[in-house]
mmCIF file of C-alpha atoms and ligand atoms in Angstrom:
data_model
loop_
_atom_site.group_PDB
_atom_site.id
_atom_site.type_symbol
_atom_site.label_atom_id
_atom_site.label_comp_id
_atom_site.label_asym_id
_atom_site.label_seq_id
_atom_site.Cartn_x
_atom_site.Cartn_y
_atom_site.Cartn_z
ATOM 1 C CA MET A 7 -50.938 28.646 70.346
ATOM 2 C CA SER A 8 -51.239 27.326 66.855
ATOM 3 C CA LYS A 9 -47.932 25.576 66.471
ATOM 4 C CA PRO A 10 -47.122 22.649 68.779
ATOM 5 C CA SER A 11 -43.617 22.617 70.102
ATOM 6 C CA THR A 12 -43.265 18.946 69.046
ATOM 7 C CA TYR A 13 -45.049 18.006 65.912
ATOM 8 C CA LEU A 14 -45.464 14.234 65.448
ATOM 9 C CA ASP A 15 -48.197 13.986 62.824
ATOM 10 C CA HIS A 16 -46.252 13.970 59.598
ATOM 11 C CA SER A 17 -48.346 11.118 58.191
ATOM 12 C CA ALA A 18 -51.351 13.389 58.344
ATOM 13 C CA THR A 19 -49.620 16.500 56.784
ATOM 14 C CA THR A 20 -46.391 18.452 56.682
ATOM 15 C CA ALA A 21 -45.453 22.122 56.799
ATOM 16 C CA THR A 22 -44.605 23.560 53.313
ATOM 17 C CA ASP A 23 -40.795 23.913 52.917
ATOM 18 C CA PRO A 24 -39.632 27.543 52.624
ATOM 19 C CA ARG A 25 -37.741 26.523 49.463
ATOM 20 C CA VAL A 26 -40.927 25.169 47.998
ATOM 21 C CA LEU A 27 -42.833 28.363 48.955
ATOM 22 C CA GLU A 28 -40.102 30.471 47.260
ATOM 23 C CA ALA A 29 -40.520 28.465 43.960
ATOM 24 C CA MET A 30 -44.207 28.935 43.903
ATOM 25 C CA LEU A 31 -44.439 32.570 44.876
ATOM 26 C CA PRO A 32 -43.901 34.103 41.391
ATOM 27 C CA TYR A 33 -46.904 32.001 40.130
ATOM 28 C CA PHE A 34 -49.226 33.690 42.658
ATOM 29 C CA GLY A 35 -47.831 37.029 41.373
ATOM 30 C CA GLU A 36 -46.536 38.179 38.025
ATOM 31 C CA ARG A 37 -46.598 34.728 36.426
ATOM 32 C CA TYR A 38 -50.380 34.382 36.673
ATOM 33 C CA GLY A 39 -51.052 33.468 33.085
ATOM 34 C CA ASN A 40 -53.329 30.657 32.099
ATOM 35 C CA PRO A 41 -51.072 27.887 30.723
ATOM 36 C CA SER A 42 -53.641 27.221 27.910
ATOM 37 C CA SER A 43 -53.416 30.839 26.540
ATOM 38 C CA LEU A 44 -51.565 31.447 23.314
ATOM 39 C CA TYR A 45 -49.878 34.700 24.246
ATOM 40 C CA GLN A 46 -46.550 35.038 25.926
ATOM 41 C CA ALA A 47 -47.760 35.235 29.605
ATOM 42 C CA GLY A 48 -49.615 31.952 28.963
ATOM 43 C CA ALA A 49 -46.663 30.278 27.105
ATOM 44 C CA THR A 50 -44.176 31.180 29.973
ATOM 45 C CA VAL A 51 -46.399 29.400 32.484
ATOM 46 C CA ARG A 52 -46.917 26.475 30.156
ATOM 47 C CA GLN A 53 -43.083 26.046 29.946
ATOM 48 C CA ALA A 54 -42.936 26.141 33.711
ATOM 49 C CA LEU A 55 -45.481 23.463 33.889
ATOM 50 C CA ASP A 56 -43.908 21.267 31.371
ATOM 51 C CA GLU A 57 -40.568 21.672 33.264
ATOM 52 C CA ALA A 58 -42.301 20.620 36.507
ATOM 53 C CA ARG A 59 -43.742 17.578 34.750
ATOM 54 C CA ARG A 60 -40.448 16.591 33.447
ATOM 55 C CA ARG A 61 -38.748 16.909 36.833
ATOM 56 C CA ILE A 62 -41.427 14.772 38.576
ATOM 57 C CA ALA A 63 -41.119 12.287 35.843
ATOM 58 C CA GLU A 64 -37.352 12.066 36.399
ATOM 59 C CA VAL A 65 -37.796 11.302 40.119
ATOM 60 C CA LEU A 66 -40.304 8.537 39.289
ATOM 61 C CA GLY A 67 -38.226 7.214 36.495
ATOM 62 C CA ALA A 68 -41.159 7.887 34.188
ATOM 63 C CA ARG A 69 -41.860 9.781 30.988
ATOM 64 C CA PRO A 70 -43.442 13.307 31.285
ATOM 65 C CA LYS A 71 -46.464 12.250 29.296
ATOM 66 C CA GLU A 72 -47.083 9.608 31.995
ATOM 67 C CA ILE A 73 -47.503 12.339 34.698
ATOM 68 C CA PHE A 74 -50.959 13.795 35.410
ATOM 69 C CA PHE A 75 -51.777 16.551 37.927
ATOM 70 C CA THR A 76 -54.616 16.372 40.305
ATOM 71 C CA SER A 77 -55.826 18.199 43.400
ATOM 72 C CA CYS A 78 -54.876 15.587 45.966
ATOM 73 C CA GLY A 79 -53.987 11.992 46.709
ATOM 74 C CA THR A 80 -57.684 11.141 47.056
ATOM 75 C CA GLU A 81 -58.430 12.448 43.554
ATOM 76 C CA SER A 82 -55.398 10.471 42.089
ATOM 77 C CA ASP A 83 -56.722 7.262 43.690
ATOM 78 C CA ASN A 84 -60.258 7.988 42.344
ATOM 79 C CA MET A 85 -58.957 8.827 38.816
ATOM 80 C CA ALA A 86 -56.823 5.658 38.719
ATOM 81 C CA ILE A 87 -59.338 3.170 40.092
ATOM 82 C CA ARG A 88 -62.594 4.445 38.497
ATOM 83 C CA GLY A 89 -60.844 5.280 35.247
ATOM 84 C CA ALA A 90 -59.231 1.904 34.851
ATOM 85 C CA VAL A 91 -62.321 -0.031 35.742
ATOM 86 C CA TRP A 92 -64.616 2.097 33.432
ATOM 87 C CA ALA A 93 -62.142 1.547 30.667
ATOM 88 C CA GLN A 94 -62.707 -2.227 30.814
ATOM 89 C CA ARG A 95 -66.424 -2.176 31.680
ATOM 90 C CA ASP A 96 -67.516 -4.404 28.884
ATOM 91 C CA ALA A 97 -64.974 -7.127 29.471
ATOM 92 C CA ARG A 98 -63.920 -7.222 33.097
ATOM 93 C CA ASN A 99 -65.469 -5.775 36.407
ATOM 94 C CA HIS A 100 -63.566 -7.465 39.297
ATOM 95 C CA ILE A 101 -61.215 -5.496 41.518
ATOM 96 C CA ILE A 102 -58.714 -6.943 43.973
ATOM 97 C CA THR A 103 -57.688 -4.714 46.849
ATOM 98 C CA SER A 104 -56.903 -5.174 50.543
ATOM 99 C CA GLN A 105 -58.686 -4.545 53.870
ATOM 100 C CA VAL A 106 -56.146 -1.961 54.984
ATOM 101 C CA GLU A 107 -56.490 0.656 52.147
ATOM 102 C CA HIS A 108 -57.127 4.312 52.814
ATOM 103 C CA HIS A 109 -60.687 5.357 52.351
ATOM 104 C CA ALA A 110 -59.637 7.128 49.015
ATOM 105 C CA VAL A 111 -59.262 3.512 47.759
ATOM 106 C CA SER A 112 -61.761 1.561 49.786
ATOM 107 C CA HIS A 113 -64.651 3.880 49.391
ATOM 108 C CA THR A 114 -64.017 4.182 45.581
ATOM 109 C CA CYS A 115 -64.103 0.379 45.314
ATOM 110 C CA LYS A 116 -67.213 0.215 47.433
ATOM 111 C CA GLN A 117 -68.965 2.677 45.138
ATOM 112 C CA LEU A 118 -68.010 0.709 42.132
ATOM 113 C CA GLU A 119 -69.455 -2.359 43.790
ATOM 114 C CA GLU A 120 -72.761 -0.711 44.950
ATOM 115 C CA VAL A 121 -73.463 1.622 42.091
ATOM 116 C CA PHE A 122 -71.729 0.067 39.079
ATOM 117 C CA GLY A 123 -72.130 -3.646 39.893
ATOM 118 C CA CYS A 124 -68.493 -4.425 40.150
ATOM 119 C CA GLU A 125 -67.264 -7.385 42.239
ATOM 120 C CA VAL A 126 -64.514 -6.523 44.802
ATOM 121 C CA THR A 127 -62.163 -8.785 46.540
ATOM 122 C CA TYR A 128 -60.964 -7.235 49.861
ATOM 123 C CA LEU A 129 -57.868 -9.357 50.758
ATOM 124 C CA PRO A 130 -57.044 -9.910 54.381
ATOM 125 C CA VAL A 131 -53.723 -9.068 55.980
ATOM 126 C CA ASP A 132 -51.655 -10.745 58.644
ATOM 127 C CA ARG A 133 -51.038 -9.436 62.292
ATOM 128 C CA GLU A 134 -48.331 -6.955 60.863
ATOM 129 C CA GLY A 135 -50.719 -5.574 58.126
ATOM 130 C CA LEU A 136 -48.901 -7.365 55.267
ATOM 131 C CA VAL A 137 -50.791 -8.570 52.105
ATOM 132 C CA ASP A 138 -49.754 -12.005 50.938
ATOM 133 C CA PRO A 139 -48.736 -11.670 47.193
ATOM 134 C CA ASP A 140 -49.781 -15.371 46.701
ATOM 135 C CA ALA A 141 -53.250 -14.467 47.935
ATOM 136 C CA VAL A 142 -53.371 -11.706 45.239
ATOM 137 C CA GLY A 143 -52.528 -14.471 42.651
ATOM 138 C CA ARG A 144 -55.262 -16.771 43.902
ATOM 139 C CA ALA A 145 -57.907 -13.987 43.873
ATOM 140 C CA ILE A 146 -57.302 -13.265 40.101
ATOM 141 C CA THR A 147 -60.059 -14.262 37.789
ATOM 142 C CA GLU A 148 -60.522 -13.825 33.979
ATOM 143 C CA ARG A 149 -62.719 -10.810 34.848
ATOM 144 C CA THR A 150 -60.190 -9.095 37.076
ATOM 145 C CA ALA A 151 -59.804 -5.461 35.760
ATOM 146 C CA LEU A 152 -57.570 -3.969 38.461
ATOM 147 C CA ILE A 153 -55.392 -4.750 41.353
ATOM 148 C CA SER A 154 -54.979 -1.891 43.859
ATOM 149 C CA ILE A 155 -52.746 -2.383 46.863
ATOM 150 C CA MET A 156 -51.115 0.555 48.862
ATOM 151 C CA TYR A 157 -47.423 1.006 49.042
ATOM 152 C CA ALA A 158 -47.280 1.999 52.803
ATOM 153 C CA ASN A 159 -50.143 2.058 55.356
ATOM 154 C CA ASN A 160 -50.987 5.417 56.864
ATOM 155 C CA GLU A 161 -52.232 3.976 60.134
ATOM 156 C CA VAL A 162 -49.757 1.352 61.066
ATOM 157 C CA GLY A 163 -46.794 2.150 58.757
ATOM 158 C CA THR A 164 -46.554 -1.315 57.097
ATOM 159 C CA VAL A 165 -44.761 -1.342 53.855
ATOM 160 C CA GLU A 166 -46.420 -3.740 51.360
ATOM 161 C CA PRO A 167 -44.555 -6.135 49.038
ATOM 162 C CA ILE A 168 -45.537 -3.994 46.019
ATOM 163 C CA ASN A 169 -42.911 -5.330 43.759
ATOM 164 C CA LYS A 170 -43.970 -8.938 44.150
ATOM 165 C CA ILE A 171 -47.696 -8.111 43.676
ATOM 166 C CA ALA A 172 -46.717 -6.037 40.603
ATOM 167 C CA LYS A 173 -44.981 -9.152 39.027
ATOM 168 C CA ILE A 174 -48.060 -11.214 39.529
ATOM 169 C CA ALA A 175 -50.295 -8.479 38.063
ATOM 170 C CA ARG A 176 -48.005 -8.265 35.012
ATOM 171 C CA GLN A 177 -47.968 -11.987 34.414
ATOM 172 C CA HIS A 178 -51.783 -11.811 34.085
ATOM 173 C CA GLN A 179 -51.748 -8.482 32.200
ATOM 174 C CA ILE A 180 -53.799 -6.795 34.869
ATOM 175 C CA PRO A 181 -53.278 -3.156 35.549
ATOM 176 C CA PHE A 182 -51.611 -2.509 38.971
ATOM 177 C CA HIS A 183 -52.391 0.580 40.967
ATOM 178 C CA THR A 184 -50.625 1.598 44.191
ATOM 179 C CA ASP A 185 -51.657 4.254 46.646
ATOM 180 C CA ALA A 186 -48.104 5.677 47.375
ATOM 181 C CA VAL A 187 -49.309 8.745 49.314
ATOM 182 C CA GLN A 188 -47.180 7.881 52.374
ATOM 183 C CA ALA A 189 -44.108 6.968 50.418
ATOM 184 C CA PRO A 190 -42.226 10.124 49.036
ATOM 185 C CA GLY A 191 -39.044 10.942 50.929
ATOM 186 C CA LEU A 192 -39.220 7.535 52.717
ATOM 187 C CA LEU A 193 -39.381 4.789 50.015
ATOM 188 C CA PRO A 194 -37.912 4.408 46.398
ATOM 189 C CA LEU A 195 -40.387 5.656 43.895
ATOM 190 C CA ASN A 196 -39.049 4.359 40.629
ATOM 191 C CA VAL A 197 -42.111 3.032 38.784
ATOM 192 C CA ASP A 198 -40.186 0.455 36.641
ATOM 193 C CA THR A 199 -38.462 -1.054 39.713
ATOM 194 C CA LEU A 200 -41.693 -1.126 41.607
ATOM 195 C CA GLY A 201 -43.446 -2.464 38.477
ATOM 196 C CA VAL A 202 -46.650 -0.302 38.895
ATOM 197 C CA ASP A 203 -48.890 0.909 36.152
ATOM 198 C CA LEU A 204 -50.719 3.586 38.282
ATOM 199 C CA MET A 205 -49.350 5.317 41.272
ATOM 200 C CA ALA A 206 -50.845 8.123 43.394
ATOM 201 C CA ILE A 207 -48.930 10.698 45.472
ATOM 202 C CA SER A 208 -49.916 13.868 47.279
ATOM 203 C CA GLY A 209 -47.866 17.021 47.819
ATOM 204 C CA HIS A 210 -48.888 17.807 51.354
ATOM 205 C CA LYS A 211 -47.278 14.647 52.693
ATOM 206 C CA PHE A 212 -43.822 15.722 51.502
ATOM 207 C CA TYR A 213 -43.555 19.403 52.355
ATOM 208 C CA ALA A 214 -45.455 20.840 49.407
ATOM 209 C CA PRO A 215 -48.754 22.581 50.000
ATOM 210 C CA LYS A 216 -52.239 20.779 50.336
ATOM 211 C CA GLY A 217 -54.361 20.780 47.212
ATOM 212 C CA VAL A 218 -52.072 19.151 44.732
ATOM 213 C CA GLY A 219 -51.369 15.522 43.715
ATOM 214 C CA VAL A 220 -49.942 13.530 40.968
ATOM 215 C CA LEU A 221 -51.144 10.328 39.167
ATOM 216 C CA TYR A 222 -48.602 8.361 37.310
ATOM 217 C CA VAL A 223 -50.112 6.392 34.415
ATOM 218 C CA ARG A 224 -47.953 3.973 32.503
ATOM 219 C CA THR A 225 -48.152 4.260 28.736
ATOM 220 C CA GLY A 226 -50.707 1.777 27.360
ATOM 221 C CA THR A 227 -52.813 1.710 30.603
ATOM 222 C CA LYS A 228 -56.336 2.688 29.488
ATOM 223 C CA LEU A 229 -58.300 5.074 31.685
ATOM 224 C CA VAL A 230 -61.666 6.762 31.113
ATOM 225 C CA PRO A 231 -61.292 10.358 32.447
ATOM 226 C CA THR A 232 -63.412 10.796 35.514
ATOM 227 C CA GLN A 233 -63.260 14.597 35.330
ATOM 228 C CA THR A 234 -64.447 15.984 32.030
ATOM 229 C CA GLY A 235 -64.416 19.471 30.675
ATOM 230 C CA GLY A 236 -61.788 21.760 28.917
ATOM 231 C CA GLY A 237 -59.395 18.883 27.855
ATOM 232 C CA GLN A 238 -56.494 19.899 30.138
ATOM 233 C CA GLU A 239 -53.912 17.271 30.993
ATOM 234 C CA ARG A 240 -54.360 15.724 27.549
ATOM 235 C CA GLY A 241 -57.959 15.174 28.096
ATOM 236 C CA MET A 242 -57.366 12.976 31.204
ATOM 237 C CA ARG A 243 -58.193 15.601 33.916
ATOM 238 C CA ALA A 244 -60.018 18.748 32.895
ATOM 239 C CA GLY A 245 -59.760 21.950 34.865
ATOM 240 C CA THR A 246 -57.221 24.829 34.681
ATOM 241 C CA GLU A 247 -54.006 23.670 36.114
ATOM 242 C CA ASN A 248 -53.062 24.835 39.547
ATOM 243 C CA THR A 249 -49.744 26.195 38.372
ATOM 244 C CA ALA A 250 -48.192 27.417 41.551
ATOM 245 C CA LEU A 251 -48.896 24.296 43.582
ATOM 246 C CA ILE A 252 -47.751 21.968 40.756
ATOM 247 C CA ILE A 253 -44.422 23.885 40.659
ATOM 248 C CA GLY A 254 -44.242 23.585 44.412
ATOM 249 C CA LEU A 255 -44.865 19.824 44.276
ATOM 250 C CA ALA A 256 -42.116 19.271 41.704
ATOM 251 C CA ARG A 257 -39.596 21.230 43.862
ATOM 252 C CA ALA A 258 -40.707 19.304 47.050
ATOM 253 C CA LEU A 259 -40.448 15.912 45.331
ATOM 254 C CA GLU A 260 -36.789 16.558 44.275
ATOM 255 C CA LEU A 261 -35.913 17.808 47.629
ATOM 256 C CA ALA A 262 -37.628 14.840 49.370
ATOM 257 C CA GLU A 263 -35.853 12.377 46.960
ATOM 258 C CA SER A 264 -32.394 13.873 47.274
ATOM 259 C CA ALA A 265 -32.557 14.025 51.115
ATOM 260 C CA ARG A 266 -34.167 10.455 51.352
ATOM 261 C CA PRO A 267 -31.034 8.184 52.026
ATOM 262 C CA ALA A 268 -29.691 10.253 54.931
ATOM 263 C CA GLU A 269 -33.193 11.153 56.255
ATOM 264 C CA VAL A 270 -34.237 7.529 56.278
ATOM 265 C CA LEU A 271 -31.303 6.616 58.449
ATOM 266 C CA ARG A 272 -31.775 9.534 60.775
ATOM 267 C CA LEU A 273 -35.570 8.918 61.123
ATOM 268 C CA THR A 274 -35.141 5.150 61.600
ATOM 269 C CA ALA A 275 -32.828 5.825 64.558
ATOM 270 C CA LEU A 276 -35.328 8.288 66.132
ATOM 271 C CA ARG A 277 -38.314 5.936 65.350
ATOM 272 C CA ASP A 278 -36.617 2.995 67.113
ATOM 273 C CA ASP A 279 -35.720 4.970 70.171
ATOM 274 C CA LEU A 280 -39.325 6.250 70.376
ATOM 275 C CA ILE A 281 -40.668 2.672 69.872
ATOM 276 C CA GLN A 282 -38.272 1.191 72.519
ATOM 277 C CA GLY A 283 -38.913 4.127 74.946
ATOM 278 C CA VAL A 284 -42.724 3.657 74.716
ATOM 279 C CA LEU A 285 -42.707 -0.091 75.105
ATOM 280 C CA ASN A 286 -40.177 0.052 78.033
ATOM 281 C CA SER A 287 -42.020 2.926 79.925
ATOM 282 C CA ILE A 288 -45.718 2.042 79.429
ATOM 283 C CA PRO A 289 -47.047 -1.384 80.731
ATOM 284 C CA ASP A 290 -49.011 -3.381 78.131
ATOM 285 C CA ALA A 291 -48.167 -1.068 75.354
ATOM 286 C CA VAL A 292 -48.532 -2.747 71.939
ATOM 287 C CA LEU A 293 -46.752 -1.680 68.806
ATOM 288 C CA THR A 294 -49.127 -2.058 65.795
ATOM 289 C CA GLY A 295 -47.823 -2.793 62.330
ATOM 290 C CA SER A 296 -44.601 -4.521 61.259
ATOM 291 C CA THR A 297 -41.404 -4.429 63.189
ATOM 292 C CA THR A 298 -39.283 -4.867 60.036
ATOM 293 C CA GLU A 299 -41.472 -3.754 56.958
ATOM 294 C CA ARG A 300 -42.077 -0.267 58.360
ATOM 295 C CA LEU A 301 -41.948 3.331 57.274
ATOM 296 C CA ALA A 302 -38.782 5.034 58.787
ATOM 297 C CA SER A 303 -40.992 7.743 60.216
ATOM 298 C CA HIS A 304 -43.825 5.734 61.758
ATOM 299 C CA THR A 305 -44.769 4.591 65.095
ATOM 300 C CA SER A 306 -48.229 3.327 66.132
ATOM 301 C CA PHE A 307 -49.332 1.818 69.510
ATOM 302 C CA LEU A 308 -52.286 0.513 71.368
ATOM 303 C CA PHE A 309 -52.734 1.263 75.056
ATOM 304 C CA ASN A 310 -55.540 -0.785 76.532
ATOM 305 C CA GLY A 311 -58.073 0.833 78.961
ATOM 306 C CA VAL A 312 -57.760 4.374 77.349
ATOM 307 C CA GLU A 313 -59.282 6.136 74.317
ATOM 308 C CA GLY A 314 -56.902 7.479 71.724
ATOM 309 C CA GLU A 315 -58.741 10.741 71.497
ATOM 310 C CA GLY A 316 -58.286 11.397 75.231
ATOM 311 C CA VAL A 317 -54.446 10.746 74.741
ATOM 312 C CA VAL A 318 -54.217 13.061 71.791
ATOM 313 C CA LEU A 319 -55.977 15.888 73.750
ATOM 314 C CA LYS A 320 -53.719 15.521 76.733
ATOM 315 C CA LEU A 321 -50.575 15.336 74.493
ATOM 316 C CA ASP A 322 -51.838 18.464 72.793
ATOM 317 C CA MET A 323 -51.985 20.232 76.183
ATOM 318 C CA ALA A 324 -48.322 19.141 76.716
ATOM 319 C CA GLY A 325 -47.294 20.724 73.363
ATOM 320 C CA ILE A 326 -47.129 17.526 71.330
ATOM 321 C CA ALA A 327 -49.237 17.043 68.116
ATOM 322 C CA ALA A 328 -50.200 13.337 67.495
ATOM 323 C CA SER A 329 -53.215 11.413 66.197
ATOM 324 C CA SER A 330 -55.332 8.503 66.985
ATOM 325 C CA GLY A 331 -56.154 6.039 64.170
ATOM 326 C CA SER A 332 -55.703 7.484 60.616
ATOM 327 C CA ALA A 333 -56.839 11.041 61.365
ATOM 328 C CA CYS A 334 -56.535 12.026 57.729
ATOM 329 C CA SER A 335 -60.255 11.564 57.314
ATOM 330 C CA SER A 336 -62.643 13.742 59.224
ATOM 331 C CA GLY A 337 -65.807 12.773 61.006
ATOM 332 C CA ASP A 338 -64.972 9.061 60.936
ATOM 333 C CA GLU A 339 -66.524 7.339 63.853
ATOM 334 C CA GLY A 340 -66.371 3.643 64.789
ATOM 335 C CA PRO A 341 -63.666 1.007 64.703
ATOM 336 C CA SER A 342 -60.617 1.432 62.572
ATOM 337 C CA PRO A 343 -61.013 -1.100 59.680
ATOM 338 C CA VAL A 344 -57.275 -1.291 59.498
ATOM 339 C CA LEU A 345 -56.761 -2.305 63.225
ATOM 340 C CA ALA A 346 -59.771 -4.739 62.837
ATOM 341 C CA ALA A 347 -58.100 -6.237 59.820
ATOM 342 C CA LEU A 348 -54.834 -6.730 61.804
ATOM 343 C CA GLY A 349 -56.926 -8.687 64.283
ATOM 344 C CA TYR A 350 -57.358 -6.188 67.134
ATOM 345 C CA THR A 351 -60.620 -5.995 69.063
ATOM 346 C CA TYR A 352 -62.673 -2.813 68.977
ATOM 347 C CA PRO A 353 -62.261 -1.994 72.666
ATOM 348 C CA LEU A 354 -58.454 -2.356 72.293
ATOM 349 C CA SER A 355 -58.310 -0.475 69.008
ATOM 350 C CA ARG A 356 -59.917 2.543 70.693
ATOM 351 C CA GLY A 357 -56.672 3.146 72.458
ATOM 352 C CA SER A 358 -54.682 3.807 69.318
ATOM 353 C CA LEU A 359 -51.903 6.395 69.029
ATOM 354 C CA ARG A 360 -49.803 7.254 65.949
ATOM 355 C CA LEU A 361 -46.715 9.380 66.277
ATOM 356 C CA SER A 362 -45.172 10.094 62.896
ATOM 357 C CA LEU A 363 -41.805 11.733 62.611
ATOM 358 C CA GLY A 364 -40.517 14.213 60.066
ATOM 359 C CA ARG A 365 -37.747 16.642 58.926
ATOM 360 C CA GLU A 366 -37.757 18.889 61.890
ATOM 361 C CA ASN A 367 -37.865 16.275 64.616
ATOM 362 C CA THR A 368 -34.816 15.841 66.874
ATOM 363 C CA PRO A 369 -33.915 13.450 69.816
ATOM 364 C CA GLU A 370 -35.355 16.120 72.092
ATOM 365 C CA ASP A 371 -38.785 15.595 70.634
ATOM 366 C CA VAL A 372 -38.523 11.859 71.365
ATOM 367 C CA GLU A 373 -37.433 12.685 74.876
ATOM 368 C CA HIS A 374 -40.455 15.118 75.203
ATOM 369 C CA VAL A 375 -42.821 12.341 74.281
ATOM 370 C CA LEU A 376 -41.165 9.908 76.636
ATOM 371 C CA ARG A 377 -41.507 12.355 79.473
ATOM 372 C CA GLU A 378 -45.121 13.228 78.840
ATOM 373 C CA LEU A 379 -46.845 10.103 77.480
ATOM 374 C CA PRO A 380 -46.230 7.484 80.311
ATOM 375 C CA PRO A 381 -47.961 9.791 82.986
ATOM 376 C CA ILE A 382 -50.765 10.634 80.649
ATOM 377 C CA ILE A 383 -51.549 6.811 79.929
ATOM 378 C CA ALA A 384 -51.144 6.120 83.669
ATOM 379 C CA SER A 385 -53.575 8.883 84.622
ATOM 380 C CA LEU A 386 -56.225 8.031 82.086
ATOM 381 C CA ARG A 387 -55.963 4.331 83.100
ATOM 382 C CA ALA A 388 -56.444 5.298 86.678
ATOM 383 C CA LEU A 389 -59.737 6.782 85.708
ATOM 384 C CA SER A 390 -60.801 3.984 83.429
ATOM 385 C CA PRO A 391 -63.163 1.235 84.523
ATOM 386 C CA TYR A 392 -61.912 -0.784 81.535
ATOM 387 C CA TYR A 393 -58.223 -1.074 82.472
ATOM 388 C CA ASN A 394 -57.177 -4.222 84.320
ATOM 389 C CA SER A 395 -54.076 -3.397 86.338
ATOM 390 C CA ASP A 396 -52.884 -6.973 85.928
ATOM 391 C CA GLY A 397 -52.289 -6.030 82.300
ATOM 392 C CA THR A 398 -55.072 -8.015 80.702
ATOM 393 C CA VAL A 399 -57.578 -6.288 78.456
ATOM 394 C CA ALA A 400 -60.963 -5.668 80.028
ATOM 395 C CA LEU A 401 -62.850 -7.443 77.379
ATOM 396 C CA SER A 402 -66.096 -6.969 79.241
ATOM 397 C CA ALA A 403 -65.870 -3.344 78.397
ATOM 398 C CA PRO A 404 -68.819 -2.292 76.227
ATOM 399 C CA ALA A 405 -68.015 -1.986 72.616
ATOM 400 C CA TRP A 406 -68.788 1.678 72.842
HETATM 401 N N1 LIG B 24 -53.825 7.625 50.791
HETATM 402 C C1 LIG B 24 -53.216 7.546 51.926
HETATM 403 C C2 LIG B 24 -52.426 6.318 52.241
HETATM 404 C C3 LIG B 24 -53.214 8.603 52.788
HETATM 405 O O1 LIG B 24 -52.459 8.641 53.918
HETATM 406 C C4 LIG B 24 -53.878 9.788 52.491
HETATM 407 C C5 LIG B 24 -54.009 10.936 53.298
HETATM 408 O O2 LIG B 24 -53.810 10.863 54.487
HETATM 409 C C6 LIG B 24 -54.597 9.778 51.211
HETATM 410 C C7 LIG B 24 -54.650 8.718 50.380
HETATM 411 C C8 LIG B 24 -55.447 11.024 50.748
HETATM 412 O O3 LIG B 24 -54.490 12.037 50.372
HETATM 413 P P1 LIG B 24 -55.099 13.537 50.218
HETATM 414 O O4 LIG B 24 -55.168 14.027 51.650
HETATM 415 O O5 LIG B 24 -53.961 14.227 49.500
HETATM 416 O O6 LIG B 24 -56.370 13.425 49.620
#
């Protein structure tokens, strides 16, 4: 069996929408020309690429020349952060970011710190995962080159006060980047309303295929290209354009944006039923992240005395696909930096579970989880030496 009957891992990836696939197919077939070629077959593809850029810009409230195509969200984040910092290398070398960023941001900042001698401030968050905009203001120095704070968190679903942070960045004339990979289809994306200078999105999170992303770059924001070569994307990101996937991303973004108002209402109701159901049926279950500033699709919990991976495997056997921790990076061992930043201990954070909803989910899927999950947690706890049945966390548990 390759397809779970209840897929609840939309924050990790989504299935390609058949309408997106249909839009892409000609570009795997007869429209295979290289958009840089001068003859007609190339020019036709170039036109389609320009049109995709225009449609994406329209959804973001941007200009087409501010849209750059990449291979994924990770690349967009890398291109924004490294590019902006390199562009100011003689004058400024300080970055402000948060302790809850995706590795695409945090590891890029860490490399700039370790290899390029930059100084990085990793701002703490509160118990809900929220960055305090005033703390951003206080961290600014005359050497601050970039502020990078994510729009919505992939592990705990918290939506950050991007607009307030952007205002502070603008007052100090510091470029502001946001990793908006979890946002399309769920949150407003207008770059002027948000006030961002750089914004990363990734196709596979909103029903386009894997392997294509976008970086929005506000006119006037200086970037040194991090990928050099044939001069594509106006010299900002070399490499022959992935035409079919770009066209798919444009279609998927339009579809996600037009469905957004109704979909957010529908998903919020499903999400709240799932959260209430889990909290009511599983003793000591903890909801992580914010109760109010939360993605409509996102639920995340901690169950003391169990390991998230064990829960995920048992759910899989019951036909439910879920994840523990972020699960969009592979081979990551050790405590989740995000849950640690929210103040959860390592033993407790081992029992994390994320259930993220999407387009094809129905109330029956929520019922499916509520039928299967409570006995799974109970059976794992019954076997666990680290679960105190009086409801307290067995803090004497080894830190694995
Ligand atoms: N940023 C966030 C918040 C994410 O959730 C992810 C993927 O899970 C990424 C960046 C990386 O995106 P991609 O998988 O397209 O490289």
